[in-house]
Amino acid sequence: VAVEQEWADDGKGGTEIGFGACVYEASFVLADYLCRNPDTVAGKRVVELGSGVGLLSIICSKLGAAHVFATDGDETSVQLSRRNLHNNGCENSETVRLLWGNDSQCEYVRQGGVDVIIASDIVACPYVKAFDNLIKTIHFLCSQTIEEENTDPTDTAFLLCYKPRGQCEEAFFNRLEKMGFSMQSIPMDKLHPDYVNSDLRIISIQR
């Protein structure tokens, strides 16, 4: 796997929304975890939120996912993901611009069902103002329909890798709990040995 990066020292990391033009440690850690547990995504329909350069989507494609949607709200990141997925021969993938909270964009991604959602470093402090829309999107992708607010949950799994940097992450998880989601930390000994003693975490989230 080889990925192109476009990080720039412009205060936004080379993008208009977020800092997704390069690969951060959380993506490496989650990519390694998926490689150690390929059944998590093999044969599944996967959606990556905040795909950035598309590394995790590439890994899911290579591990035999039925279909992968690499999504990001930033057009630079979308184009970057698209090139990287193409250059790595990921024919079972699609790159889509998805702004959190946009129902029509979410509906396109959700058609056919979503088995697994993956993401890394999308609950960092720069995204606090987008948390409400992010939670709306997660709820949407985990629900059968959007016509009724209290829909029956699916068995959609959500794996999130993040690095705690402040109170914003806990605030995000508290909001998820109020929406009926449950969370469980992946044991640290399941991570790559280089990160067992790090402050990076993988959380399994379900509704």
mmCIF file of C-alpha atoms in Angstrom:
data_model
loop_
_atom_site.group_PDB
_atom_site.id
_atom_site.type_symbol
_atom_site.label_atom_id
_atom_site.label_comp_id
_atom_site.label_asym_id
_atom_site.label_seq_id
_atom_site.Cartn_x
_atom_site.Cartn_y
_atom_site.Cartn_z
ATOM 1 C CA VAL A 1 0.000 0.000 0.000
ATOM 2 C CA ALA A 2 1.308 3.427 -0.961
ATOM 3 C CA VAL A 3 -0.513 6.724 -0.402
ATOM 4 C CA GLU A 4 -0.006 10.231 -1.663
ATOM 5 C CA GLN A 5 -0.114 12.987 0.958
ATOM 6 C CA GLU A 6 -0.563 16.735 0.548
ATOM 7 C CA TRP A 7 0.071 18.223 3.977
ATOM 8 C CA ALA A 8 0.835 21.941 3.913
ATOM 9 C CA ASP A 9 1.988 24.336 6.623
ATOM 10 C CA ASP A 10 -0.957 26.664 6.088
ATOM 11 C CA GLY A 11 -2.759 26.365 9.417
ATOM 12 C CA LYS A 12 -5.238 23.867 7.960
ATOM 13 C CA GLY A 13 -2.875 21.057 7.057
ATOM 14 C CA GLY A 14 -3.479 21.509 3.343
ATOM 15 C CA THR A 15 -7.286 21.273 3.429
ATOM 16 C CA GLU A 16 -10.249 23.604 3.896
ATOM 17 C CA ILE A 17 -12.058 21.349 6.383
ATOM 18 C CA GLY A 18 -9.990 19.546 8.985
ATOM 19 C CA PHE A 19 -6.423 18.373 8.666
ATOM 20 C CA GLY A 20 -6.849 15.268 6.534
ATOM 21 C CA ALA A 21 -4.167 15.648 3.864
ATOM 22 C CA CYS A 22 -1.692 13.414 5.686
ATOM 23 C CA VAL A 23 -1.724 10.193 7.713
ATOM 24 C CA TYR A 24 -1.798 10.448 11.496
ATOM 25 C CA GLU A 25 -0.877 7.789 14.065
ATOM 26 C CA ALA A 26 -4.490 6.927 14.828
ATOM 27 C CA SER A 27 -4.965 5.785 11.228
ATOM 28 C CA PHE A 28 -1.891 3.556 11.424
ATOM 29 C CA VAL A 29 -3.101 2.010 14.677
ATOM 30 C CA LEU A 30 -6.589 1.276 13.380
ATOM 31 C CA ALA A 31 -5.210 -0.007 10.062
ATOM 32 C CA ASP A 32 -2.962 -2.421 11.934
ATOM 33 C CA TYR A 33 -5.857 -3.572 14.137
ATOM 34 C CA LEU A 34 -7.988 -4.291 11.075
ATOM 35 C CA CYS A 35 -5.144 -6.264 9.506
ATOM 36 C CA ARG A 36 -4.938 -8.339 12.684
ATOM 37 C CA ASN A 37 -8.724 -8.802 12.671
ATOM 38 C CA PRO A 38 -9.670 -8.994 8.965
ATOM 39 C CA ASP A 39 -13.063 -10.583 9.664
ATOM 40 C CA THR A 40 -14.134 -7.201 11.021
ATOM 41 C CA VAL A 41 -14.519 -5.932 7.455
ATOM 42 C CA ALA A 42 -14.191 -8.951 5.133
ATOM 43 C CA GLY A 43 -17.376 -9.334 3.087
ATOM 44 C CA LYS A 44 -18.873 -6.254 4.755
ATOM 45 C CA ARG A 45 -20.126 -2.913 3.465
ATOM 46 C CA VAL A 46 -17.842 -0.334 5.039
ATOM 47 C CA VAL A 47 -18.089 3.445 5.379
ATOM 48 C CA GLU A 48 -15.105 5.517 6.433
ATOM 49 C CA LEU A 49 -15.915 8.924 7.926
ATOM 50 C CA GLY A 50 -13.272 11.597 7.477
ATOM 51 C CA SER A 51 -11.205 9.476 5.115
ATOM 52 C CA GLY A 52 -8.467 12.031 4.511
ATOM 53 C CA VAL A 53 -5.921 10.318 2.254
ATOM 54 C CA GLY A 54 -7.981 7.117 2.295
ATOM 55 C CA LEU A 55 -5.542 4.767 4.050
ATOM 56 C CA LEU A 56 -8.187 2.953 6.110
ATOM 57 C CA SER A 57 -10.475 2.559 3.105
ATOM 58 C CA ILE A 58 -7.593 1.058 1.137
ATOM 59 C CA ILE A 59 -6.888 -1.407 3.948
ATOM 60 C CA CYS A 60 -10.562 -2.434 4.128
ATOM 61 C CA SER A 61 -10.618 -2.942 0.375
ATOM 62 C CA LYS A 62 -7.486 -5.087 0.488
ATOM 63 C CA LEU A 63 -8.959 -7.141 3.363
ATOM 64 C CA GLY A 64 -11.912 -8.169 1.209
ATOM 65 C CA ALA A 65 -14.680 -5.738 2.103
ATOM 66 C CA ALA A 66 -17.720 -6.157 -0.144
ATOM 67 C CA HIS A 67 -17.787 -2.418 -0.778
ATOM 68 C CA VAL A 68 -16.033 0.583 0.749
ATOM 69 C CA PHE A 69 -17.218 4.182 0.804
ATOM 70 C CA ALA A 70 -14.388 6.610 1.551
ATOM 71 C CA THR A 71 -16.121 9.809 2.653
ATOM 72 C CA ASP A 72 -14.907 13.257 3.607
ATOM 73 C CA GLY A 73 -16.410 16.725 3.688
ATOM 74 C CA ASP A 74 -13.312 18.370 2.258
ATOM 75 C CA GLU A 75 -13.023 18.341 -1.537
ATOM 76 C CA THR A 76 -9.213 18.196 -1.456
ATOM 77 C CA SER A 77 -9.381 15.110 0.748
ATOM 78 C CA VAL A 78 -12.031 13.535 -1.483
ATOM 79 C CA GLN A 79 -9.828 13.926 -4.545
ATOM 80 C CA LEU A 80 -6.792 12.675 -2.626
ATOM 81 C CA SER A 81 -8.669 9.593 -1.403
ATOM 82 C CA ARG A 82 -9.976 8.915 -4.892
ATOM 83 C CA ARG A 83 -6.472 8.967 -6.389
ATOM 84 C CA ASN A 84 -5.032 6.790 -3.649
ATOM 85 C CA LEU A 85 -7.801 4.205 -3.895
ATOM 86 C CA HIS A 86 -7.431 4.098 -7.670
ATOM 87 C CA ASN A 87 -3.637 3.844 -7.521
ATOM 88 C CA ASN A 88 -3.913 0.934 -5.079
ATOM 89 C CA GLY A 89 -6.327 -0.966 -7.309
ATOM 90 C CA CYS A 90 -9.310 -0.735 -4.956
ATOM 91 C CA GLU A 91 -12.064 -1.562 -7.429
ATOM 92 C CA ASN A 92 -14.569 -2.377 -4.673
ATOM 93 C CA SER A 93 -14.481 1.194 -3.388
ATOM 94 C CA GLU A 94 -16.101 4.555 -4.017
ATOM 95 C CA THR A 95 -15.072 8.014 -2.865
ATOM 96 C CA VAL A 96 -17.875 10.393 -1.920
ATOM 97 C CA ARG A 97 -18.059 13.892 -0.517
ATOM 98 C CA LEU A 98 -20.148 13.663 2.633
ATOM 99 C CA LEU A 99 -20.782 16.645 4.850
ATOM 100 C CA TRP A 100 -21.824 15.464 8.314
ATOM 101 C CA GLY A 101 -25.518 16.109 8.849
ATOM 102 C CA ASN A 102 -26.399 16.097 5.143
ATOM 103 C CA ASP A 103 -29.255 13.588 4.868
ATOM 104 C CA SER A 104 -29.205 13.223 1.090
ATOM 105 C CA GLN A 105 -25.480 12.495 1.005
ATOM 106 C CA CYS A 106 -25.861 10.031 3.884
ATOM 107 C CA GLU A 107 -28.757 8.305 2.151
ATOM 108 C CA TYR A 108 -26.627 7.701 -0.946
ATOM 109 C CA VAL A 109 -23.904 6.120 1.170
ATOM 110 C CA ARG A 110 -26.356 4.081 3.222
ATOM 111 C CA GLN A 111 -28.185 2.497 0.285
ATOM 112 C CA GLY A 112 -27.652 -1.248 0.443
ATOM 113 C CA GLY A 113 -26.908 -1.070 4.166
ATOM 114 C CA VAL A 114 -23.869 -0.274 6.294
ATOM 115 C CA ASP A 115 -22.181 -3.073 8.231
ATOM 116 C CA VAL A 116 -19.140 -1.248 9.568
ATOM 117 C CA ILE A 117 -18.231 2.409 10.100
ATOM 118 C CA ILE A 118 -14.573 3.270 10.635
ATOM 119 C CA ALA A 119 -12.891 6.540 11.532
ATOM 120 C CA SER A 120 -9.758 7.956 13.082
ATOM 121 C CA ASP A 121 -9.164 11.264 14.858
ATOM 122 C CA ILE A 122 -12.555 12.753 13.957
ATOM 123 C CA VAL A 123 -13.427 13.742 17.538
ATOM 124 C CA ALA A 124 -10.461 16.063 18.070
ATOM 125 C CA CYS A 125 -10.995 19.616 19.290
ATOM 126 C CA PRO A 126 -10.995 21.250 15.805
ATOM 127 C CA TYR A 127 -14.227 19.379 15.031
ATOM 128 C CA VAL A 128 -16.180 20.238 18.197
ATOM 129 C CA LYS A 129 -18.590 22.535 16.360
ATOM 130 C CA ALA A 130 -19.423 19.666 14.000
ATOM 131 C CA PHE A 131 -20.153 17.097 16.730
ATOM 132 C CA ASP A 132 -23.941 17.468 16.524
ATOM 133 C CA ASN A 133 -23.868 16.832 12.768
ATOM 134 C CA LEU A 134 -21.383 13.995 13.186
ATOM 135 C CA ILE A 135 -23.625 12.267 15.724
ATOM 136 C CA LYS A 136 -26.605 12.805 13.427
ATOM 137 C CA THR A 137 -24.671 11.124 10.612
ATOM 138 C CA ILE A 138 -23.622 8.183 12.788
ATOM 139 C CA HIS A 139 -27.214 7.720 13.967
ATOM 140 C CA PHE A 140 -28.435 7.949 10.370
ATOM 141 C CA LEU A 141 -25.977 5.337 9.083
ATOM 142 C CA CYS A 142 -26.841 2.973 11.947
ATOM 143 C CA SER A 143 -30.616 3.256 11.408
ATOM 144 C CA GLN A 144 -32.888 1.309 9.092
ATOM 145 C CA THR A 145 -34.786 4.362 7.820
ATOM 146 C CA ILE A 146 -34.860 8.122 8.275
ATOM 147 C CA GLU A 147 -38.628 8.559 8.194
ATOM 148 C CA GLU A 148 -39.008 7.896 11.912
ATOM 149 C CA GLU A 149 -36.796 9.405 14.551
ATOM 150 C CA ASN A 150 -36.944 6.343 16.812
ATOM 151 C CA THR A 151 -35.985 3.671 14.310
ATOM 152 C CA ASP A 152 -34.950 0.132 15.061
ATOM 153 C CA PRO A 153 -31.166 -0.198 15.280
ATOM 154 C CA THR A 154 -29.159 -2.273 12.849
ATOM 155 C CA ASP A 155 -26.129 -4.347 13.772
ATOM 156 C CA THR A 156 -23.807 -1.702 12.370
ATOM 157 C CA ALA A 157 -20.441 -1.667 14.135
ATOM 158 C CA PHE A 158 -18.419 1.523 14.521
ATOM 159 C CA LEU A 159 -14.670 1.464 15.197
ATOM 160 C CA LEU A 160 -13.080 4.757 16.151
ATOM 161 C CA CYS A 161 -9.404 5.314 16.890
ATOM 162 C CA TYR A 162 -8.459 8.560 18.570
ATOM 163 C CA LYS A 163 -5.865 10.260 20.731
ATOM 164 C CA PRO A 164 -7.276 11.955 23.842
ATOM 165 C CA ARG A 165 -6.295 15.616 23.714
ATOM 166 C CA GLY A 166 -8.804 17.248 26.058
ATOM 167 C CA GLN A 167 -12.355 17.129 27.342
ATOM 168 C CA CYS A 168 -13.938 17.340 23.885
ATOM 169 C CA GLU A 169 -13.630 13.589 23.280
ATOM 170 C CA GLU A 170 -15.460 12.756 26.503
ATOM 171 C CA ALA A 171 -18.156 15.275 25.624
ATOM 172 C CA PHE A 172 -18.617 13.508 22.292
ATOM 173 C CA PHE A 173 -18.926 10.083 23.915
ATOM 174 C CA ASN A 174 -21.384 11.424 26.481
ATOM 175 C CA ARG A 175 -23.606 12.707 23.680
ATOM 176 C CA LEU A 176 -23.464 9.326 21.966
ATOM 177 C CA GLU A 177 -24.522 7.573 25.167
ATOM 178 C CA LYS A 178 -27.542 9.864 25.448
ATOM 179 C CA MET A 179 -28.480 8.768 21.918
ATOM 180 C CA GLY A 180 -28.546 5.128 23.031
ATOM 181 C CA PHE A 181 -25.100 4.067 21.855
ATOM 182 C CA SER A 182 -22.864 1.795 23.910
ATOM 183 C CA MET A 183 -19.071 1.944 23.878
ATOM 184 C CA GLN A 184 -16.340 -0.509 24.699
ATOM 185 C CA SER A 185 -12.594 0.041 24.624
ATOM 186 C CA ILE A 186 -10.504 -2.435 22.652
ATOM 187 C CA PRO A 187 -7.904 -3.899 25.056
ATOM 188 C CA MET A 188 -4.525 -2.259 24.643
ATOM 189 C CA ASP A 189 -2.807 -5.621 24.172
ATOM 190 C CA LYS A 190 -4.767 -5.990 20.919
ATOM 191 C CA LEU A 191 -2.905 -3.014 19.452
ATOM 192 C CA HIS A 192 0.441 -3.110 17.678
ATOM 193 C CA PRO A 193 3.234 -3.634 20.238
ATOM 194 C CA ASP A 194 4.665 -0.200 19.449
ATOM 195 C CA TYR A 195 1.425 1.399 20.667
ATOM 196 C CA VAL A 196 0.482 -0.771 23.642
ATOM 197 C CA ASN A 197 1.779 1.882 26.040
ATOM 198 C CA SER A 198 0.634 4.859 23.985
ATOM 199 C CA ASP A 199 -2.333 7.133 24.637
ATOM 200 C CA LEU A 200 -4.061 6.075 21.421
ATOM 201 C CA ARG A 201 -7.376 4.275 21.895
ATOM 202 C CA ILE A 202 -9.742 2.220 19.756
ATOM 203 C CA ILE A 203 -13.396 2.322 20.771
ATOM 204 C CA SER A 204 -16.063 -0.099 19.544
ATOM 205 C CA ILE A 205 -19.423 1.670 19.335
ATOM 206 C CA GLN A 206 -22.835 0.141 18.725
ATOM 207 C CA ARG A 207 -26.460 1.144 19.039
#
